[in-house]
Amino acid sequence: MRTSMNRLIRASQKTCLHYSSISSKTSFSRLQRPLCGDIQKPFFNSFFQTQTYSETPKSVFEGNILRILQNEIQYESDYAPPKEPVTTLGSFTVEDRPGEQWIRLRRKYGEEDIQIESTMFDGICPAPKNSDDDTDEDADRNMQLRFSSVVSISKGENDSVLQFVCFAWPDRLEIQNVFLLRRDGTVVKRHAGQNFKDLEDQLQSSLQEFLEVRGVSEELAVSLHEYMKNKDKIELIRWMGNVRSFIEK
């Protein structure tokens, strides 16, 4: 999406220069019209015939925007077009609304209700270090797309919710914090949250396994990234279509 938006910006800048040029030429021709009796009528016919939407400079500008949007929509639709969104990811059911910048996954695991809410991509970030031997320069050379996910696990009528705040990388889920909340979102105790990296290594490993057996795993992170990349393209095409419809009215 970042590449497509950059392409739109460059095209819009060209449109502004084109509009400025047309406006100055049009103003000049109007000011000089009483002194330009020798200008031939066909010249004006050919000039105005090139304007698709109207004879006013404003409409020329809007016409160029519409042309750019249509070209971008066509490009995104023809070049690696988006796929029909899947309705399941692993053992999770996908809840996705058109135009929303997040999705929700749900599943049952025994008596537990598991819900994952994931945003669209947060941005491009350095990949987390795989080992202590990795340097900051190694991470900088491996920039990756990342988004945030919140995993909530509740049990039947139990009033508590165990919640994990994670970063979803292309091949892994990185737990950031662990919370114990009530269903209404309030904390169960004063110190309800805990920075995951501050926990002992054995406890970290146990909590990661706790999520993995429930399907919140590296495989799910891979599937989520593929889904979000597809959704990103779908939402971009939808957004450009909405802007085009607004300008056309």
Short mmCIF file of C-alpha atoms in Angstrom, two decimals:
data_model
loop_
_atom_site.label_atom_id
_atom_site.label_comp_id
_atom_site.label_asym_id
_atom_site.label_seq_id
_atom_site.Cartn_x
_atom_site.Cartn_y
_atom_site.Cartn_z
CA MET A 1 0.00 0.00 0.00
CA ARG A 2 2.88 2.36 0.81
CA THR A 3 4.18 2.00 -2.79
CA SER A 4 0.73 2.61 -4.25
CA MET A 5 0.19 5.71 -2.13
CA ASN A 6 3.58 7.10 -3.16
CA ARG A 7 2.60 6.56 -6.78
CA LEU A 8 -0.68 8.43 -6.17
CA ILE A 9 1.16 11.35 -4.54
CA ARG A 10 3.61 11.67 -7.44
CA ALA A 11 0.76 11.56 -9.92
CA SER A 12 -1.15 14.21 -7.94
CA GLN A 13 1.91 16.48 -7.94
CA LYS A 14 2.09 16.19 -11.70
CA THR A 15 -1.61 17.00 -11.85
CA CYS A 16 -1.06 20.16 -9.79
CA LEU A 17 1.66 21.31 -12.20
CA HIS A 18 -0.56 20.45 -15.15
CA TYR A 19 -3.48 22.34 -13.60
CA SER A 20 -1.27 25.37 -12.90
CA SER A 21 -0.08 25.38 -16.49
CA ILE A 22 -3.60 25.08 -17.89
CA SER A 23 -4.93 27.77 -15.54
CA SER A 24 -2.25 30.28 -16.55
CA LYS A 25 -2.75 29.57 -20.24
CA THR A 26 -6.52 29.82 -19.92
CA SER A 27 -6.33 33.11 -18.01
CA PHE A 28 -3.94 34.52 -20.61
CA SER A 29 -6.20 33.55 -23.51
CA ARG A 30 -9.20 35.18 -21.83
CA LEU A 31 -7.34 38.42 -21.15
CA GLN A 32 -6.02 38.58 -24.70
CA ARG A 33 -9.23 37.50 -26.43
CA PRO A 34 -10.28 41.08 -27.54
CA LEU A 35 -6.84 41.54 -29.15
CA CYS A 36 -6.61 38.13 -30.75
CA GLY A 37 -8.99 38.29 -33.60
CA ASP A 38 -6.56 36.35 -35.71
CA ILE A 39 -6.81 33.25 -33.50
CA GLN A 40 -8.65 30.61 -35.47
CA LYS A 41 -11.86 29.04 -34.12
CA PRO A 42 -10.59 25.48 -34.65
CA PHE A 43 -7.89 26.17 -32.04
CA PHE A 44 -10.51 26.73 -29.36
CA ASN A 45 -12.51 23.71 -30.53
CA SER A 46 -9.50 21.44 -30.28
CA PHE A 47 -8.56 22.84 -26.84
CA PHE A 48 -11.96 22.37 -25.24
CA GLN A 49 -12.52 18.98 -26.84
CA THR A 50 -9.61 17.66 -24.79
CA GLN A 51 -11.42 18.48 -21.55
CA THR A 52 -13.38 15.38 -20.56
CA TYR A 53 -15.57 16.59 -17.71
CA SER A 54 -16.10 20.35 -18.17
CA GLU A 55 -14.60 23.50 -19.63
CA THR A 56 -13.66 25.00 -16.25
CA PRO A 57 -10.13 24.60 -14.81
CA LYS A 58 -11.61 23.09 -11.64
CA SER A 59 -13.23 20.33 -13.65
CA VAL A 60 -9.98 19.77 -15.52
CA PHE A 61 -8.26 19.25 -12.17
CA GLU A 62 -10.96 16.89 -10.94
CA GLY A 63 -10.88 15.03 -14.23
CA ASN A 64 -7.18 14.40 -13.82
CA ILE A 65 -7.72 13.11 -10.27
CA LEU A 66 -10.43 10.75 -11.52
CA ARG A 67 -8.15 9.52 -14.29
CA ILE A 68 -5.31 8.88 -11.82
CA LEU A 69 -7.62 7.06 -9.41
CA GLN A 70 -9.04 4.91 -12.19
CA ASN A 71 -5.54 4.03 -13.41
CA GLU A 72 -4.47 3.09 -9.88
CA ILE A 73 -7.59 0.98 -9.31
CA GLN A 74 -6.99 -0.78 -12.63
CA TYR A 75 -3.32 -1.33 -11.79
CA GLU A 76 -4.03 -2.76 -8.33
CA SER A 77 -6.82 -4.95 -9.72
CA ASP A 78 -4.75 -6.33 -12.60
CA TYR A 79 -1.30 -6.60 -11.00
CA ALA A 80 -1.40 -9.27 -8.25
CA PRO A 81 -5.13 -8.68 -7.63
CA PRO A 82 -6.50 -9.39 -4.15
CA LYS A 83 -7.94 -12.81 -3.41
CA GLU A 84 -11.33 -13.62 -1.99
CA PRO A 85 -10.82 -13.38 1.81
CA VAL A 86 -10.82 -16.72 3.63
CA THR A 87 -13.29 -17.29 6.46
CA THR A 88 -11.03 -19.47 8.61
CA LEU A 89 -7.38 -19.37 9.69
CA GLY A 90 -6.37 -22.69 11.16
CA SER A 91 -8.92 -23.52 13.83
CA PHE A 92 -10.11 -19.90 14.08
CA THR A 93 -13.14 -18.31 12.45
CA VAL A 94 -12.44 -14.91 10.85
CA GLU A 95 -14.71 -11.93 11.48
CA ASP A 96 -13.86 -9.12 9.05
CA ARG A 97 -15.95 -6.09 8.11
CA PRO A 98 -15.28 -4.16 4.90
CA GLY A 99 -13.63 -0.82 5.61
CA GLU A 100 -12.49 -1.78 9.12
CA GLN A 101 -8.80 -1.55 10.02
CA TRP A 102 -8.82 -4.69 12.16
CA ILE A 103 -10.11 -8.25 12.20
CA ARG A 104 -11.25 -10.64 14.92
CA LEU A 105 -10.57 -14.38 15.20
CA ARG A 106 -12.57 -16.72 17.42
CA ARG A 107 -12.46 -20.35 18.49
CA LYS A 108 -13.46 -22.69 21.29
CA TYR A 109 -10.87 -24.76 23.14
CA GLY A 110 -12.61 -27.04 25.61
CA GLU A 111 -14.42 -24.70 27.99
CA GLU A 112 -12.33 -21.74 26.89
CA ASP A 113 -13.36 -18.96 24.53
CA ILE A 114 -10.37 -17.60 22.63
CA GLN A 115 -10.52 -14.28 20.79
CA ILE A 116 -7.76 -12.55 18.82
CA GLU A 117 -8.11 -8.94 17.67
CA SER A 118 -5.50 -7.81 15.15
CA THR A 119 -4.92 -4.38 13.67
CA MET A 120 -3.75 -3.59 10.17
CA PHE A 121 0.01 -3.18 9.75
CA ASP A 122 1.54 -0.79 12.31
CA GLY A 123 4.46 -0.02 10.01
CA ILE A 124 7.90 -1.25 9.03
CA CYS A 125 10.07 -2.14 12.01
CA PRO A 126 13.41 -3.86 12.59
CA ALA A 127 12.98 -7.57 13.10
CA PRO A 128 13.51 -8.80 16.66
CA LYS A 129 16.92 -10.30 17.38
CA ASN A 130 17.04 -14.07 17.00
CA SER A 131 19.98 -14.43 19.37
CA ASP A 132 22.29 -12.42 21.60
CA ASP A 133 24.90 -12.53 18.82
CA ASP A 134 22.70 -10.45 16.52
CA THR A 135 23.66 -6.78 16.32
CA ASP A 136 21.43 -3.76 15.81
CA GLU A 137 22.84 -3.51 12.28
CA ASP A 138 21.62 -7.06 11.57
CA ALA A 139 18.10 -6.09 12.61
CA ASP A 140 18.19 -2.90 10.52
CA ARG A 141 19.01 -4.96 7.44
CA ASN A 142 15.95 -7.13 8.03
CA MET A 143 13.08 -4.67 8.19
CA GLN A 144 9.71 -6.41 8.48
CA LEU A 145 6.04 -5.53 8.53
CA ARG A 146 4.47 -5.87 11.96
CA PHE A 147 1.02 -5.50 13.47
CA SER A 148 -0.45 -5.70 16.96
CA SER A 149 -2.65 -8.48 18.26
CA VAL A 150 -4.52 -8.96 21.53
CA VAL A 151 -5.26 -12.55 22.55
CA SER A 152 -8.06 -12.90 25.14
CA ILE A 153 -8.85 -16.24 26.84
CA SER A 154 -11.86 -16.72 29.10
CA LYS A 155 -13.40 -19.77 30.74
CA GLY A 156 -17.16 -20.27 30.78
CA GLU A 157 -18.81 -18.24 33.52
CA ASN A 158 -15.46 -17.24 35.04
CA ASP A 159 -15.30 -13.49 35.49
CA SER A 160 -11.58 -13.27 34.60
CA VAL A 161 -9.90 -12.93 31.21
CA LEU A 162 -6.26 -13.81 30.59
CA GLN A 163 -4.99 -11.39 27.95
CA PHE A 164 -1.77 -11.36 25.92
CA VAL A 165 -0.66 -8.27 24.02
CA CYS A 166 1.55 -9.36 21.12
CA PHE A 167 3.41 -8.17 18.05
CA ALA A 168 2.76 -10.36 15.02
CA TRP A 169 5.83 -10.70 12.80
CA PRO A 170 5.83 -12.55 9.46
CA ASP A 171 6.96 -15.77 11.13
CA ARG A 172 6.35 -15.41 14.86
CA LEU A 173 4.23 -13.92 17.63
CA GLU A 174 6.17 -11.85 20.16
CA ILE A 175 4.42 -11.49 23.51
CA GLN A 176 4.78 -8.04 25.04
CA ASN A 177 2.52 -8.04 28.11
CA VAL A 178 0.27 -10.40 30.05
CA PHE A 179 -2.83 -9.12 31.84
CA LEU A 180 -5.52 -10.58 34.06
CA LEU A 181 -8.73 -8.61 33.55
CA ARG A 182 -12.40 -8.82 34.26
CA ARG A 183 -14.75 -9.25 31.34
CA ASP A 184 -15.62 -5.56 31.49
CA GLY A 185 -11.93 -4.70 30.97
CA THR A 186 -11.15 -3.60 34.52
CA VAL A 187 -8.17 -5.07 36.34
CA VAL A 188 -8.63 -7.94 38.76
CA LYS A 189 -5.83 -6.75 41.03
CA ARG A 190 -3.76 -3.62 41.28
CA HIS A 191 -0.80 -5.20 39.47
CA ALA A 192 -2.77 -6.95 36.76
CA GLY A 193 -0.24 -6.57 33.95
CA GLN A 194 3.27 -7.87 33.56
CA ASN A 195 5.99 -7.13 31.03
CA PHE A 196 6.60 -10.50 29.43
CA LYS A 197 10.36 -9.98 29.03
CA ASP A 198 10.71 -9.39 32.78
CA LEU A 199 9.47 -12.91 33.55
CA GLU A 200 11.80 -15.81 34.17
CA ASP A 201 12.78 -17.76 31.05
CA GLN A 202 11.00 -20.92 32.18
CA LEU A 203 7.76 -19.03 32.77
CA GLN A 204 8.08 -17.32 29.37
CA SER A 205 8.47 -20.69 27.66
CA SER A 206 5.50 -22.14 29.55
CA LEU A 207 3.22 -19.24 28.56
CA GLN A 208 4.30 -19.51 24.94
CA GLU A 209 3.46 -23.22 24.99
CA PHE A 210 0.15 -22.36 26.65
CA LEU A 211 -0.75 -20.27 23.59
CA GLU A 212 0.67 -22.69 21.02
CA VAL A 213 -1.49 -25.63 22.12
CA ARG A 214 -4.49 -23.33 21.65
CA GLY A 215 -3.51 -22.55 18.07
CA VAL A 216 -1.89 -19.17 18.75
CA SER A 217 1.39 -20.12 17.11
CA GLU A 218 4.00 -19.21 14.50
CA GLU A 219 1.84 -20.89 11.85
CA LEU A 220 -1.04 -18.57 12.76
CA ALA A 221 1.29 -15.55 12.52
CA VAL A 222 2.23 -16.58 8.97
CA SER A 223 -1.44 -16.99 7.99
CA LEU A 224 -2.38 -13.68 9.63
CA HIS A 225 0.29 -11.82 7.67
CA GLU A 226 -0.94 -13.29 4.38
CA TYR A 227 -4.49 -12.33 5.31
CA MET A 228 -3.51 -8.77 6.27
CA LYS A 229 -1.50 -8.22 3.08
CA ASN A 230 -4.54 -9.26 1.07
CA LYS A 231 -6.86 -7.08 3.20
CA ASP A 232 -4.47 -4.16 2.79
CA LYS A 233 -4.86 -4.33 -0.99
CA ILE A 234 -8.65 -4.78 -0.77
CA GLU A 235 -9.01 -1.75 1.52
CA LEU A 236 -6.79 0.38 -0.73
CA ILE A 237 -8.90 -0.41 -3.80
CA ARG A 238 -12.10 0.23 -1.80
CA TRP A 239 -10.75 3.56 -0.50
CA MET A 240 -9.77 4.77 -3.99
CA GLY A 241 -13.20 3.76 -5.27
CA ASN A 242 -14.92 5.72 -2.50
CA VAL A 243 -12.80 8.82 -3.22
CA ARG A 244 -13.59 8.51 -6.93
CA SER A 245 -17.34 8.24 -6.19
CA PHE A 246 -17.19 11.32 -3.95
CA ILE A 247 -15.46 13.44 -6.61
CA GLU A 248 -17.81 12.24 -9.36
CA LYS A 249 -20.95 13.35 -7.46
#
